[in-house]
mmCIF file of C-alpha atoms in Angstrom:
data_model
loop_
_atom_site.group_PDB
_atom_site.id
_atom_site.type_symbol
_atom_site.label_atom_id
_atom_site.label_comp_id
_atom_site.label_asym_id
_atom_site.label_seq_id
_atom_site.Cartn_x
_atom_site.Cartn_y
_atom_site.Cartn_z
ATOM 1 C CA MET B 1 -28.380 239.106 144.107
ATOM 2 C CA ASP B 2 -28.928 236.550 146.807
ATOM 3 C CA TRP B 3 -30.117 237.774 150.170
ATOM 4 C CA SER B 4 -31.240 234.291 151.281
ATOM 5 C CA HIS B 5 -29.490 234.706 154.649
ATOM 6 C CA GLY B 6 -30.742 238.241 155.160
ATOM 7 C CA CYS B 7 -28.779 241.434 154.897
ATOM 8 C CA LYS B 8 -27.272 243.799 157.429
ATOM 9 C CA ARG B 9 -28.349 247.427 157.799
ATOM 10 C CA ASN B 10 -25.742 250.155 157.465
ATOM 11 C CA LYS B 11 -27.466 252.134 160.232
ATOM 12 C CA GLU B 12 -30.251 251.327 162.670
ATOM 13 C CA LEU B 13 -33.710 252.719 161.908
ATOM 14 C CA GLU B 14 -34.967 255.767 163.789
ATOM 15 C CA CYS B 15 -38.652 255.017 164.126
ATOM 16 C CA HIS B 16 -40.957 258.019 163.583
ATOM 17 C CA ASN B 17 -37.921 260.153 162.767
ATOM 18 C CA GLY B 18 -37.956 260.249 159.001
ATOM 19 C CA ASP B 19 -37.746 256.610 157.950
ATOM 20 C CA GLY B 20 -38.759 255.916 154.375
ATOM 21 C CA PHE B 21 -38.702 253.124 151.821
ATOM 22 C CA ILE B 22 -36.556 252.118 148.885
ATOM 23 C CA LYS B 23 -38.288 250.138 146.139
ATOM 24 C CA PHE B 24 -36.574 246.978 144.920
ATOM 25 C CA ASP B 25 -37.890 245.281 141.756
ATOM 26 C CA GLY B 26 -37.779 241.694 140.530
ATOM 27 C CA LEU B 27 -37.577 239.927 143.874
ATOM 28 C CA LYS B 28 -38.737 236.665 145.363
ATOM 29 C CA LEU B 29 -40.428 237.988 148.479
ATOM 30 C CA PRO B 30 -39.002 237.293 151.953
ATOM 31 C CA ASP B 31 -39.997 234.378 154.141
ATOM 32 C CA ALA B 32 -43.543 235.005 155.382
ATOM 33 C CA THR B 33 -43.072 233.737 158.953
ATOM 34 C CA TYR B 34 -43.326 237.269 160.368
ATOM 35 C CA CYS B 35 -45.689 238.721 157.804
ATOM 36 C CA TRP B 36 -49.113 240.325 158.159
ATOM 37 C CA VAL B 37 -51.593 240.535 155.267
ATOM 38 C CA ASN B 38 -54.732 242.493 154.499
ATOM 39 C CA LYS B 39 -56.640 241.850 151.272
ATOM 40 C CA THR B 40 -58.571 245.152 151.241
ATOM 41 C CA MET B 41 -55.806 247.739 151.673
ATOM 42 C CA ASN B 42 -54.106 249.507 148.771
ATOM 43 C CA LEU B 43 -50.364 250.174 148.509
ATOM 44 C CA LYS B 44 -50.604 253.717 149.913
ATOM 45 C CA GLU B 45 -52.516 252.471 152.972
ATOM 46 C CA CYS B 46 -50.022 249.628 153.299
ATOM 47 C CA ARG B 47 -47.119 252.103 153.406
ATOM 48 C CA ALA B 48 -48.877 254.217 156.054
ATOM 49 C CA LYS B 49 -49.615 251.107 158.167
ATOM 50 C CA CYS B 50 -45.970 250.049 157.968
ATOM 51 C CA LEU B 51 -44.730 253.504 159.014
ATOM 52 C CA GLN B 52 -46.996 253.369 162.100
ATOM 53 C CA ASN B 53 -45.235 250.268 163.426
ATOM 54 C CA CYS B 54 -41.542 250.537 164.330
ATOM 55 C CA SER B 55 -41.099 246.769 163.840
ATOM 56 C CA CYS B 56 -42.242 246.934 160.208
ATOM 57 C CA THR B 57 -39.288 246.432 157.866
ATOM 58 C CA ALA B 58 -40.948 246.077 154.442
ATOM 59 C CA TYR B 59 -44.233 246.028 152.553
ATOM 60 C CA THR B 60 -45.676 245.216 149.132
ATOM 61 C CA ASN B 61 -48.886 244.401 147.272
ATOM 62 C CA LEU B 62 -50.381 241.077 148.257
ATOM 63 C CA ASP B 63 -51.666 240.393 144.742
ATOM 64 C CA ILE B 64 -49.730 241.849 141.779
ATOM 65 C CA ARG B 65 -52.371 241.065 139.133
ATOM 66 C CA GLY B 66 -54.236 243.961 137.564
ATOM 67 C CA GLY B 67 -52.045 246.716 138.964
ATOM 68 C CA GLY B 68 -51.814 245.254 142.442
ATOM 69 C CA SER B 69 -54.063 245.025 145.478
ATOM 70 C CA GLY B 70 -53.926 244.045 149.104
ATOM 71 C CA CYS B 71 -51.095 244.532 151.550
ATOM 72 C CA ALA B 72 -48.303 242.347 152.901
ATOM 73 C CA ILE B 73 -46.129 243.728 155.713
ATOM 74 C CA TRP B 74 -42.987 242.115 157.186
ATOM 75 C CA PHE B 75 -41.735 242.551 160.727
ATOM 76 C CA GLY B 76 -38.178 241.973 161.923
ATOM 77 C CA ASP B 77 -35.482 240.422 159.772
ATOM 78 C CA LEU B 78 -36.168 239.889 156.079
ATOM 79 C CA MET B 79 -35.022 236.373 155.228
ATOM 80 C CA ASP B 80 -34.718 234.493 151.939
ATOM 81 C CA ILE B 81 -34.939 237.404 149.490
ATOM 82 C CA ARG B 82 -33.628 236.711 145.996
ATOM 83 C CA GLN B 83 -33.477 238.619 142.754
ATOM 84 C CA VAL B 84 -35.227 236.605 140.034
ATOM 85 C CA LEU B 85 -34.908 236.864 136.269
ATOM 86 C CA ALA B 86 -38.628 236.815 135.507
ATOM 87 C CA GLY B 87 -41.833 237.234 137.476
ATOM 88 C CA GLY B 88 -40.353 238.923 140.525
ATOM 89 C CA GLN B 89 -42.250 241.386 142.682
ATOM 90 C CA GLU B 90 -41.659 244.851 144.071
ATOM 91 C CA LEU B 91 -40.639 245.130 147.702
ATOM 92 C CA TYR B 92 -40.432 248.401 149.621
ATOM 93 C CA ILE B 93 -37.731 248.080 152.294
ATOM 94 C CA ARG B 94 -37.637 250.500 155.222
ATOM 95 C CA VAL B 95 -34.485 252.613 155.512
ATOM 96 C CA LEU B 96 -33.347 255.833 157.145
ATOM 97 C CA ALA B 97 -34.331 259.022 155.346
ATOM 98 C CA SER B 98 -30.620 259.844 155.019
ATOM 99 C CA GLU B 99 -30.085 256.607 153.048
ATOM 100 C CA ILE B 100 -32.837 257.647 150.632
ATOM 101 C CA ALA B 101 -31.170 261.052 150.233
ATOM 102 C CA ASP B 102 -27.777 259.367 149.674
ATOM 103 C CA ARG B 103 -29.300 257.118 147.021
ATOM 104 C CA GLU B 104 -30.961 260.065 145.245
ATOM 105 C CA GLU B 105 -27.702 262.008 145.365
ATOM 106 C CA ALA B 106 -25.820 259.052 143.892
ATOM 107 C CA LYS B 107 -28.371 258.878 141.063
ATOM 108 C CA ALA B 108 -27.994 262.626 140.412
ATOM 109 C CA LYS B 109 -24.172 262.613 140.185
ATOM 110 C CA PRO B 110 -23.974 260.942 136.732
ATOM 111 C CA LYS B 111 -26.596 263.386 135.426
ATOM 112 C CA MET B 112 -24.561 266.313 136.740
ATOM 113 C CA LYS B 113 -21.384 264.979 135.091
ATOM 114 C CA ILE B 114 -23.208 264.640 131.780
ATOM 115 C CA ALA B 115 -24.535 268.215 132.066
ATOM 116 C CA VAL B 116 -21.076 269.639 132.836
ATOM 117 C CA ILE B 117 -19.372 267.703 130.023
ATOM 118 C CA THR B 118 -22.091 268.651 127.509
ATOM 119 C CA THR B 119 -21.917 272.340 128.466
ATOM 120 C CA ALA B 120 -18.109 272.367 128.276
ATOM 121 C CA THR B 121 -18.166 270.656 124.862
ATOM 122 C CA ILE B 122 -20.691 273.139 123.489
ATOM 123 C CA LEU B 123 -18.615 276.069 124.756
ATOM 124 C CA VAL B 124 -15.402 274.680 123.223
ATOM 125 C CA VAL B 125 -17.087 274.083 119.842
ATOM 126 C CA LEU B 126 -18.648 277.545 119.946
ATOM 127 C CA GLY B 127 -15.234 279.039 120.800
ATOM 128 C CA ILE B 128 -13.627 277.252 117.845
ATOM 129 C CA ILE B 129 -16.355 278.513 115.497
ATOM 130 C CA VAL B 130 -15.984 282.127 116.727
ATOM 131 C CA ALA B 131 -12.167 281.963 116.531
ATOM 132 C CA SER B 132 -12.333 280.487 113.013
ATOM 133 C CA TYR B 133 -14.729 283.231 111.887
ATOM 134 C CA CYS B 134 -12.494 285.966 113.340
ATOM 135 C CA LEU B 135 -9.422 284.444 111.680
ATOM 136 C CA TRP B 136 -11.220 284.188 108.344
ATOM 137 C CA LYS B 137 -12.525 287.743 108.667
ATOM 138 C CA SER B 138 -9.071 289.141 109.469
ATOM 139 C CA LYS B 139 -7.489 287.269 106.530
ATOM 140 C CA ALA B 140 -10.197 288.577 104.219
ATOM 141 C CA GLU B 141 -9.610 292.159 105.401
ATOM 142 C CA CYS B 142 -5.857 291.759 105.007
ATOM 143 C CA ALA B 143 -6.234 290.371 101.475
ATOM 144 C CA GLY B 144 -8.565 293.273 100.611
ATOM 145 C CA LYS B 145 -5.983 295.822 101.819
ATOM 146 C CA LEU B 146 -3.235 294.143 99.776
ATOM 147 C CA LEU B 147 -5.349 294.191 96.615
ATOM 148 C CA ARG B 148 -6.154 297.908 97.079
ATOM 149 C CA HIS B 149 -2.522 298.682 97.759
ATOM 150 C CA PHE B 150 -1.280 297.137 94.483
ATOM 151 C CA HIS B 151 -3.960 298.668 92.265
#
């Protein structure tokens, strides 16, 4: 993916009304022109700080070594983001809560399809086994009656 010229939101943010973040992995971080950094904050504090400011559009760890530390927060448009093959960083981009729910629902749909198909397959196989047993049982009873009848 190449977001070097920025990207356009589907819907405008509703500050303090349920905004959240979607995590993107393997990125070259945005241009740092409108970025604020703090070396002592952790990622949880960084998220909270970003949510407090309606202009905040994304955040991440400042230093990714050793599990990550520090905080980098972007304000306004996110420019020059690129997906990289190796060595990219995580970036948490602010979105509407409804977009997070839509994304989670989209992730759940394939799982639901798999569950329905698996259940249906198991029921069909079980039905075939039961029908085969009943057929075998009835043939065995019929053969037993014939043998008794001729003796």
